[in-house]
Amino acid sequence: MMKNLILILAAGFFLQSCIRENTSTEDLMEMAPENAKLISFGNFMKGPYGNNIGGKAEIYEKNGIYTLAFDKDFSVSNGPDLYVYVSTEQQPDNFISLGKLKSVNGGQIYTFATKPDLDTYKYAVVHCQQYNHLFSYALLQKK
């Protein structure tokens, strides 16, 4: 009985650990580069650990530089160690990391180091790296 209680408490701590708030809530109001070409887009959907999901993910190209933009309506639950990926699947196993999530609200831009293969990397993902928890994803469809 005591062993079960310890396991339940440990599981509760593990699940709760990615819910703590420590990502910025400031709306950065970043926008896609002016005159950039929209390549693909998708609406954010709720992952197993996310709530208050909204907004769109859009990939743009301008002068050979590719960016992932979250629109002004973007929102996701707060948590620690949240990262932005483009991934081959919803639960990222094969992905390109674009860095830490800048804010849980509003417009923001992430720049790719090289041209992404959008036939392979079809999802924009907000993911808790430390605990491997999926917060939100958007299936990217070509324009």
Coordinates of N, CA and C in Angstrom, one line a residue:
M1 N 0.8 -1.2 0.0 CA 0.0 0.0 0.0 C 0.9 1.3 0.0
M2 N 1.9 1.3 0.8 CA 2.8 2.5 0.9 C 3.5 2.6 -0.4
K3 N 3.9 1.5 -1.0 CA 4.6 1.6 -2.3 C 3.7 2.2 -3.4
N4 N 2.5 1.8 -3.4 CA 1.5 2.4 -4.4 C 1.3 3.9 -4.1
L5 N 1.2 4.3 -2.9 CA 1.1 5.7 -2.6 C 2.3 6.5 -3.0
I6 N 3.5 6.0 -2.8 CA 4.7 6.6 -3.3 C 4.7 6.8 -4.8
L7 N 4.3 5.7 -5.5 CA 4.3 5.7 -7.0 C 3.2 6.8 -7.5
I8 N 2.1 6.8 -6.8 CA 1.1 7.8 -7.2 C 1.6 9.2 -7.0
L9 N 2.2 9.5 -5.9 CA 2.8 10.8 -5.6 C 3.9 11.2 -6.6
A10 N 4.7 10.2 -6.9 CA 5.8 10.5 -7.9 C 5.2 10.8 -9.2
A11 N 4.2 10.0 -9.7 CA 3.6 10.3 -11.0 C 2.9 11.6 -11.0
G12 N 2.3 12.0 -9.9 CA 1.6 13.3 -9.8 C 2.6 14.5 -9.9
F13 N 3.8 14.3 -9.2 CA 4.8 15.3 -9.3 C 5.4 15.4 -10.7
F14 N 5.6 14.3 -11.4 CA 6.1 14.2 -12.7 C 5.2 15.0 -13.7
L15 N 3.9 14.7 -13.6 CA 2.9 15.3 -14.5 C 2.8 16.8 -14.2
Q16 N 2.8 17.2 -13.0 CA 2.7 18.6 -12.6 C 3.9 19.4 -12.9
S17 N 5.0 18.7 -13.0 CA 6.3 19.5 -13.2 C 6.3 20.3 -14.5
C18 N 5.6 19.9 -15.5 CA 5.6 20.6 -16.8 C 4.5 21.7 -16.8
I19 N 3.8 21.8 -15.8 CA 2.7 22.8 -15.7 C 3.2 24.1 -15.1
R20 N 4.2 24.0 -14.3 CA 4.7 25.3 -13.7 C 5.0 26.3 -14.7
E21 N 4.7 27.6 -14.3 CA 4.8 28.7 -15.3 C 6.2 29.3 -15.2
N22 N 7.0 29.3 -16.3 CA 8.2 30.0 -16.3 C 8.6 30.4 -17.7
T23 N 7.7 30.4 -18.6 CA 7.9 30.9 -20.0 C 7.2 32.3 -20.0
S24 N 7.8 33.2 -20.7 CA 7.3 34.6 -20.8 C 5.8 34.6 -21.2
T25 N 5.0 35.6 -20.7 CA 3.6 35.8 -21.2 C 3.5 37.0 -22.0
E26 N 4.6 37.7 -22.3 CA 4.6 39.0 -23.0 C 4.3 38.7 -24.5
D27 N 3.4 39.5 -25.1 CA 3.1 39.4 -26.5 C 4.2 40.2 -27.2
L28 N 5.1 39.5 -27.9 CA 6.2 40.2 -28.6 C 5.8 40.9 -29.8
M29 N 4.6 40.6 -30.4 CA 4.1 41.2 -31.6 C 5.0 41.1 -32.8
E30 N 5.8 40.0 -32.8 CA 6.7 39.8 -34.0 C 5.8 39.3 -35.2
M31 N 6.2 39.7 -36.4 CA 5.4 39.3 -37.6 C 6.3 38.8 -38.6
A32 N 5.7 38.1 -39.6 CA 6.5 37.5 -40.7 C 7.2 38.7 -41.4
P33 N 8.4 38.4 -42.1 CA 9.0 39.5 -42.8 C 8.1 40.0 -43.9
E34 N 8.2 41.3 -44.1 CA 7.4 42.0 -45.1 C 7.7 41.5 -46.5
N35 N 6.7 41.2 -47.3 CA 6.7 40.7 -48.6 C 7.3 39.3 -48.7
A36 N 7.2 38.5 -47.6 CA 7.7 37.1 -47.6 C 6.6 36.3 -48.2
K37 N 7.0 35.2 -48.8 CA 6.0 34.2 -49.5 C 5.6 33.2 -48.5
L38 N 4.2 33.1 -48.3 CA 3.7 32.0 -47.4 C 3.8 30.7 -48.1
I39 N 4.5 29.7 -47.4 CA 4.8 28.4 -48.0 C 3.8 27.4 -47.5
S40 N 3.6 27.4 -46.1 CA 2.6 26.4 -45.5 C 2.1 27.0 -44.2
F41 N 1.0 26.4 -43.7 CA 0.3 26.9 -42.6 C -0.5 25.8 -41.9
G42 N -0.9 26.1 -40.6 CA -1.8 25.1 -39.9 C -2.2 25.8 -38.6
N43 N -3.4 25.3 -38.1 CA -3.9 25.7 -36.8 C -3.4 24.9 -35.7
F44 N -3.0 25.6 -34.6 CA -2.6 24.8 -33.4 C -3.7 24.0 -32.8
M45 N -3.3 22.8 -32.4 CA -4.3 21.9 -31.7 C -3.7 21.6 -30.4
K46 N -4.6 21.1 -29.5 CA -4.2 20.8 -28.1 C -3.5 19.4 -28.1
G47 N -2.4 19.4 -27.4 CA -1.6 18.2 -27.1 C -2.1 17.7 -25.7
P48 N -1.6 16.5 -25.3 CA -2.0 16.0 -24.0 C -1.7 16.9 -22.8
Y49 N -0.7 17.8 -22.9 CA -0.4 18.6 -21.7 C -0.7 20.1 -22.0
G50 N -1.4 20.4 -23.0 CA -1.7 21.8 -23.3 C -3.1 22.2 -23.1
N51 N -3.3 23.4 -22.8 CA -4.7 24.0 -22.7 C -4.6 25.4 -23.3
N52 N -5.7 26.0 -23.4 CA -5.8 27.4 -23.9 C -5.0 27.6 -25.2
I53 N -5.2 26.6 -26.1 CA -4.5 26.6 -27.4 C -5.3 27.5 -28.4
G54 N -4.5 28.2 -29.2 CA -5.1 29.0 -30.2 C -4.0 29.5 -31.2
G55 N -4.4 30.0 -32.3 CA -3.6 30.6 -33.3 C -3.1 29.7 -34.4
K56 N -2.2 30.2 -35.3 CA -1.7 29.5 -36.4 C -0.2 29.5 -36.4
A57 N 0.3 28.5 -37.1 CA 1.7 28.4 -37.4 C 1.8 28.6 -38.9
E58 N 2.8 29.4 -39.4 CA 3.0 29.7 -40.8 C 4.4 29.7 -41.1
I59 N 4.8 29.1 -42.3 CA 6.2 29.1 -42.7 C 6.3 30.0 -43.9
Y60 N 7.2 30.9 -43.9 CA 7.5 31.9 -44.9 C 8.9 31.7 -45.5
E61 N 9.0 32.2 -46.7 CA 10.3 32.3 -47.3 C 10.5 33.7 -47.9
K62 N 11.7 34.2 -47.7 CA 12.1 35.5 -48.3 C 13.6 35.5 -48.5
N63 N 14.0 35.7 -49.8 CA 15.4 35.7 -50.1 C 16.2 34.5 -49.7
G64 N 15.5 33.3 -49.7 CA 16.2 32.0 -49.3 C 16.2 31.8 -47.9
I65 N 15.6 32.7 -47.1 CA 15.6 32.5 -45.6 C 14.1 32.1 -45.2
Y66 N 14.1 31.0 -44.5 CA 12.8 30.4 -44.0 C 12.5 30.7 -42.6
T67 N 11.3 31.1 -42.3 CA 10.9 31.4 -40.9 C 9.6 30.8 -40.6
L68 N 9.5 30.4 -39.3 CA 8.2 29.9 -38.8 C 7.6 31.0 -38.0
A69 N 6.4 31.4 -38.3 CA 5.7 32.5 -37.6 C 4.5 32.0 -36.8
F70 N 4.4 32.4 -35.6 CA 3.1 32.2 -34.8 C 2.4 33.5 -34.9
D71 N 1.1 33.4 -35.3 CA 0.3 34.6 -35.5 C 0.0 35.3 -34.2
K72 N -0.7 36.5 -34.3 CA -1.0 37.3 -33.1 C -2.0 36.6 -32.2
D73 N -2.7 35.6 -32.7 CA -3.7 34.9 -31.8 C -3.1 33.6 -31.2
F74 N -1.8 33.4 -31.3 CA -1.2 32.2 -30.7 C -1.3 32.3 -29.2
S75 N -1.6 31.1 -28.6 CA -1.6 31.0 -27.2 C -1.4 29.5 -26.9
V76 N -0.8 29.2 -25.8 CA -0.6 27.9 -25.3 C -0.4 27.9 -23.8
S77 N -0.6 26.8 -23.1 CA -0.4 26.7 -21.7 C 1.0 27.0 -21.3
N78 N 1.3 27.6 -20.2 CA 2.6 27.9 -19.7 C 3.3 26.6 -19.2
G79 N 4.6 26.6 -19.1 CA 5.3 25.5 -18.6 C 6.8 25.8 -18.7
P80 N 7.6 25.0 -18.0 CA 9.1 25.1 -18.1 C 9.7 24.5 -19.3
D81 N 10.8 25.0 -19.8 CA 11.6 24.3 -20.8 C 10.8 24.0 -22.1
L82 N 9.9 25.0 -22.5 CA 9.1 24.8 -23.7 C 10.0 25.2 -24.9
Y83 N 10.0 24.3 -25.9 CA 10.7 24.5 -27.2 C 9.8 24.5 -28.4
V84 N 10.3 25.1 -29.5 CA 9.6 25.1 -30.7 C 10.3 24.2 -31.7
Y85 N 9.6 23.2 -32.2 CA 10.2 22.3 -33.2 C 9.3 22.3 -34.5
V86 N 9.9 21.9 -35.6 CA 9.2 21.3 -36.7 C 9.6 19.9 -36.7
S87 N 8.6 19.0 -36.9 CA 8.7 17.6 -36.6 C 8.1 16.8 -37.7
T88 N 8.5 15.5 -37.8 CA 8.0 14.6 -38.8 C 6.6 14.0 -38.3
E89 N 6.4 14.2 -37.0 CA 5.1 13.7 -36.4 C 4.7 14.6 -35.2
Q90 N 3.5 14.3 -34.7 CA 2.9 15.2 -33.6 C 3.8 15.1 -32.4
Q91 N 4.1 13.9 -31.9 CA 4.9 13.7 -30.8 C 6.4 13.6 -31.3
P92 N 7.2 14.7 -31.1 CA 8.4 14.8 -31.8 C 9.5 13.7 -31.4
D93 N 9.8 12.9 -32.4 CA 11.0 12.0 -32.3 C 12.1 12.5 -33.2
N94 N 11.6 12.8 -34.4 CA 12.5 13.4 -35.5 C 12.1 14.8 -35.7
F95 N 13.0 15.7 -35.4 CA 12.6 17.1 -35.4 C 13.8 18.1 -35.6
I96 N 13.5 19.3 -36.0 CA 14.4 20.4 -36.0 C 14.1 21.3 -34.9
S97 N 15.0 21.6 -34.0 CA 14.7 22.5 -32.9 C 14.9 24.0 -33.4
L98 N 14.0 24.8 -33.2 CA 14.1 26.2 -33.5 C 14.4 27.1 -32.3
G99 N 14.6 26.4 -31.1 CA 14.9 27.1 -29.9 C 13.8 27.2 -28.9
K100 N 14.1 27.9 -27.8 CA 13.1 28.0 -26.7 C 11.9 28.8 -27.2
L101 N 10.7 28.5 -26.7 CA 9.5 29.2 -27.0 C 9.7 30.6 -26.3
K102 N 9.5 31.7 -27.1 CA 9.7 33.0 -26.6 C 8.7 33.5 -25.7
S103 N 7.4 33.1 -25.9 CA 6.3 33.6 -25.1 C 5.1 32.6 -25.3
V104 N 4.2 32.5 -24.4 CA 3.0 31.7 -24.5 C 1.9 32.4 -25.2
N105 N 2.1 33.7 -25.6 CA 1.1 34.5 -26.2 C 1.7 35.3 -27.4
G106 N 0.8 35.4 -28.4 CA 1.1 36.4 -29.5 C 2.1 36.0 -30.5
G107 N 2.3 37.0 -31.4 CA 3.2 36.8 -32.6 C 4.6 36.7 -32.3
Q108 N 5.3 35.7 -32.9 CA 6.7 35.5 -32.7 C 7.2 34.7 -33.9
I109 N 8.5 34.9 -34.2 CA 9.2 34.4 -35.4 C 10.4 33.5 -35.0
Y110 N 10.6 32.4 -35.7 CA 11.7 31.5 -35.5 C 12.3 31.3 -36.9
T111 N 13.6 31.5 -37.0 CA 14.3 31.4 -38.3 C 15.1 30.0 -38.4
F112 N 14.9 29.4 -39.5 CA 15.6 28.1 -39.8 C 17.0 28.4 -40.2
A113 N 17.9 27.5 -39.8 CA 19.3 27.6 -40.2 C 19.5 27.3 -41.6
T114 N 18.7 26.3 -42.2 CA 18.8 25.9 -43.6 C 17.4 25.7 -44.1
K115 N 17.2 25.5 -45.3 CA 15.9 25.3 -45.9 C 15.3 24.0 -45.4
P116 N 14.1 24.0 -44.7 CA 13.5 22.8 -44.2 C 12.9 22.0 -45.3
D117 N 12.9 20.7 -45.2 CA 12.2 19.8 -46.1 C 10.8 19.6 -45.6
L118 N 9.9 20.5 -46.1 CA 8.5 20.5 -45.6 C 7.7 19.3 -46.1
D119 N 8.2 18.5 -47.0 CA 7.5 17.2 -47.3 C 7.8 16.2 -46.1
T120 N 8.8 16.4 -45.4 CA 9.2 15.5 -44.3 C 8.7 16.1 -42.9
Y121 N 9.0 17.4 -42.7 CA 8.7 18.0 -41.4 C 7.4 18.7 -41.6
K122 N 6.3 18.1 -41.2 CA 5.0 18.5 -41.5 C 4.3 19.1 -40.3
Y123 N 4.9 19.2 -39.1 CA 4.3 19.7 -37.9 C 5.1 20.8 -37.2
A124 N 4.4 21.8 -36.8 CA 5.0 22.8 -35.9 C 4.6 22.4 -34.5
V125 N 5.5 22.3 -33.6 CA 5.2 21.7 -32.3 C 5.8 22.6 -31.1
V126 N 5.0 22.7 -30.1 CA 5.4 23.3 -28.8 C 5.6 22.1 -27.8
H127 N 6.8 21.9 -27.3 CA 7.1 20.7 -26.6 C 7.9 21.0 -25.3
C128 N 7.6 20.4 -24.2 CA 8.4 20.5 -23.0 C 9.6 19.5 -23.2
Q129 N 10.7 20.1 -23.4 CA 11.9 19.2 -23.7 C 12.3 18.4 -22.5
Q130 N 12.3 19.0 -21.3 CA 12.8 18.4 -20.1 C 12.0 17.1 -19.7
Y131 N 10.7 17.2 -19.9 CA 9.8 16.1 -19.5 C 9.2 15.3 -20.6
N132 N 9.6 15.7 -21.9 CA 9.0 15.1 -23.1 C 7.5 15.1 -23.1
H133 N 7.0 16.3 -22.9 CA 5.5 16.5 -22.9 C 5.1 17.4 -24.1
L134 N 4.2 16.9 -24.9 CA 3.6 17.7 -26.0 C 2.6 18.6 -25.6
F135 N 2.7 19.9 -25.8 CA 1.8 21.0 -25.4 C 0.8 21.3 -26.6
S136 N 1.4 21.4 -27.8 CA 0.5 21.8 -28.9 C 1.2 21.5 -30.2
Y137 N 0.4 21.3 -31.3 CA 1.0 21.0 -32.6 C 0.1 21.6 -33.6
A138 N 0.7 21.9 -34.8 CA -0.1 22.3 -36.0 C 0.4 21.5 -37.2
L139 N -0.6 20.9 -37.8 CA -0.2 20.2 -39.1 C -0.1 21.2 -40.2
L140 N 1.1 21.3 -40.8 CA 1.4 22.3 -41.8 C 1.0 21.8 -43.2
Q141 N 0.1 22.6 -43.8 CA -0.3 22.2 -45.1 C 0.3 23.2 -46.1
K142 N 0.7 22.7 -47.3 CA 1.3 23.6 -48.3 C 0.2 24.5 -48.8
K143 N 0.6 25.8 -49.1 CA -0.3 26.7 -49.7 C -0.6 26.4 -51.1

